[in-house]
Amino acid sequence: DLTSKMVVIWFPISMFIAIGFEHSVANLFLLPAGLLAGAPLTVGDIIMKNLLPVTIGNAIAGVFVVGGGFSFAFGMMGQGPYGSFRGIWKKLTGGSDAVDSALP
């Protein structure tokens, strides 16, 4: 139901904002709203001091996070003895056979 979806998504978004991360698409709404409310900003300030650096940072982080995730799941990072969660679990627990039987 809609209410539960709104409540569940509220906490991750609130944490994202509380940590101080910025998202370029969210800023495309918030910064013009601030301008219309009378904030002491110019359009040049918004573009050069916020939208441009945030967009570049979002693109770079997206490349590494998404690319790394796909590479781990389907590519070279997923190969070898530590290339899976099972391999990492074995490394953390000492690689006993009891661990293997507990994993799916």
Short mmCIF file of C-alpha atoms in Angstrom, two decimals:
data_model
loop_
_atom_site.label_atom_id
_atom_site.label_comp_id
_atom_site.label_asym_id
_atom_site.label_seq_id
_atom_site.Cartn_x
_atom_site.Cartn_y
_atom_site.Cartn_z
CA ASP A 1 0.00 0.00 0.00
CA LEU A 2 1.11 3.56 -0.65
CA THR A 3 1.47 4.65 2.97
CA SER A 4 3.89 1.86 3.86
CA LYS A 5 5.96 2.54 0.73
CA MET A 6 6.22 6.19 1.67
CA VAL A 7 7.26 5.38 5.25
CA VAL A 8 9.85 2.81 4.12
CA ILE A 9 11.50 5.13 1.58
CA TRP A 10 11.50 8.10 3.97
CA PHE A 11 14.35 6.80 6.17
CA PRO A 12 16.94 6.08 3.43
CA ILE A 13 16.26 9.43 1.77
CA SER A 14 16.44 11.24 5.11
CA MET A 15 19.76 9.55 5.91
CA PHE A 16 21.11 10.43 2.45
CA ILE A 17 20.30 14.08 3.10
CA ALA A 18 21.42 14.08 6.75
CA ILE A 19 24.85 12.72 5.82
CA GLY A 20 25.23 15.66 3.47
CA PHE A 21 25.18 13.87 0.12
CA GLU A 22 23.71 15.76 -2.78
CA HIS A 23 21.88 14.50 -5.83
CA SER A 24 21.83 16.58 -8.99
CA VAL A 25 18.21 15.77 -9.89
CA ALA A 26 16.98 16.66 -6.40
CA ASN A 27 18.95 19.90 -6.56
CA LEU A 28 17.23 20.76 -9.85
CA PHE A 29 14.05 21.10 -7.79
CA LEU A 30 15.38 22.46 -4.52
CA LEU A 31 17.65 25.22 -5.80
CA PRO A 32 15.11 26.91 -8.12
CA ALA A 33 12.58 26.64 -5.28
CA GLY A 34 15.08 28.48 -3.08
CA LEU A 35 15.53 31.14 -5.75
CA LEU A 36 11.79 31.65 -5.99
CA ALA A 37 11.60 31.89 -2.19
CA GLY A 38 14.12 34.74 -2.23
CA ALA A 39 17.42 33.03 -1.35
CA PRO A 40 20.46 35.25 -1.99
CA LEU A 41 21.72 33.19 -4.95
CA THR A 42 22.18 33.75 -8.64
CA VAL A 43 21.64 31.27 -11.44
CA GLY A 44 25.40 31.36 -12.09
CA ASP A 45 26.10 30.46 -8.46
CA ILE A 46 23.71 27.55 -8.65
CA ILE A 47 25.21 26.16 -11.85
CA MET A 48 28.91 26.72 -11.12
CA LYS A 49 29.00 26.10 -7.36
CA ASN A 50 26.45 23.32 -7.07
CA LEU A 51 24.90 21.69 -10.12
CA LEU A 52 28.11 21.22 -12.11
CA PRO A 53 30.24 19.70 -9.29
CA VAL A 54 27.36 17.60 -7.95
CA THR A 55 26.49 16.26 -11.40
CA ILE A 56 30.13 15.34 -12.09
CA GLY A 57 30.40 13.67 -8.67
CA ASN A 58 27.15 11.74 -9.18
CA ALA A 59 28.35 10.54 -12.59
CA ILE A 60 31.75 9.41 -11.31
CA ALA A 61 30.29 7.68 -8.25
CA GLY A 62 27.60 6.04 -10.40
CA VAL A 63 30.21 4.67 -12.79
CA PHE A 64 32.21 3.09 -9.98
CA VAL A 65 29.31 1.83 -7.88
CA VAL A 66 27.23 0.44 -10.75
CA GLY A 67 30.26 -0.73 -12.74
CA GLY A 68 31.82 -2.37 -9.69
CA GLY A 69 28.56 -4.07 -8.77
CA PHE A 70 28.09 -5.47 -12.26
CA SER A 71 31.72 -6.53 -12.46
CA PHE A 72 31.43 -8.33 -9.14
CA ALA A 73 28.17 -10.01 -10.15
CA PHE A 74 29.00 -10.91 -13.75
CA GLY A 75 32.61 -10.03 -14.58
CA MET A 76 36.22 -10.40 -13.53
CA MET A 77 35.77 -9.16 -9.97
CA GLY A 78 33.44 -12.12 -9.39
CA GLN A 79 36.12 -14.67 -10.34
CA GLY A 80 38.60 -16.43 -8.09
CA PRO A 81 38.48 -17.67 -4.50
CA TYR A 82 37.25 -14.35 -3.06
CA GLY A 83 35.03 -13.38 -5.98
CA SER A 84 31.78 -14.37 -4.37
CA PHE A 85 30.06 -13.91 -1.06
CA ARG A 86 30.71 -17.59 -0.34
CA GLY A 87 34.46 -17.01 -0.87
CA ILE A 88 34.45 -13.92 1.33
CA TRP A 89 32.50 -15.82 4.01
CA LYS A 90 35.08 -18.63 3.90
CA LYS A 91 37.89 -16.10 4.30
CA LEU A 92 36.19 -14.43 7.27
CA THR A 93 35.35 -17.68 9.04
CA GLY A 94 38.47 -19.66 8.27
CA GLY A 95 36.97 -21.80 5.49
CA SER A 96 35.62 -24.68 7.57
CA ASP A 97 33.29 -27.29 6.05
CA ALA A 98 30.61 -26.46 8.63
CA VAL A 99 30.33 -23.03 7.04
CA ASP A 100 29.79 -24.59 3.59
CA SER A 101 26.88 -26.65 4.81
CA ALA A 102 25.25 -23.60 6.42
CA LEU A 103 25.35 -21.56 3.18
CA PRO A 104 22.74 -22.09 0.47
#
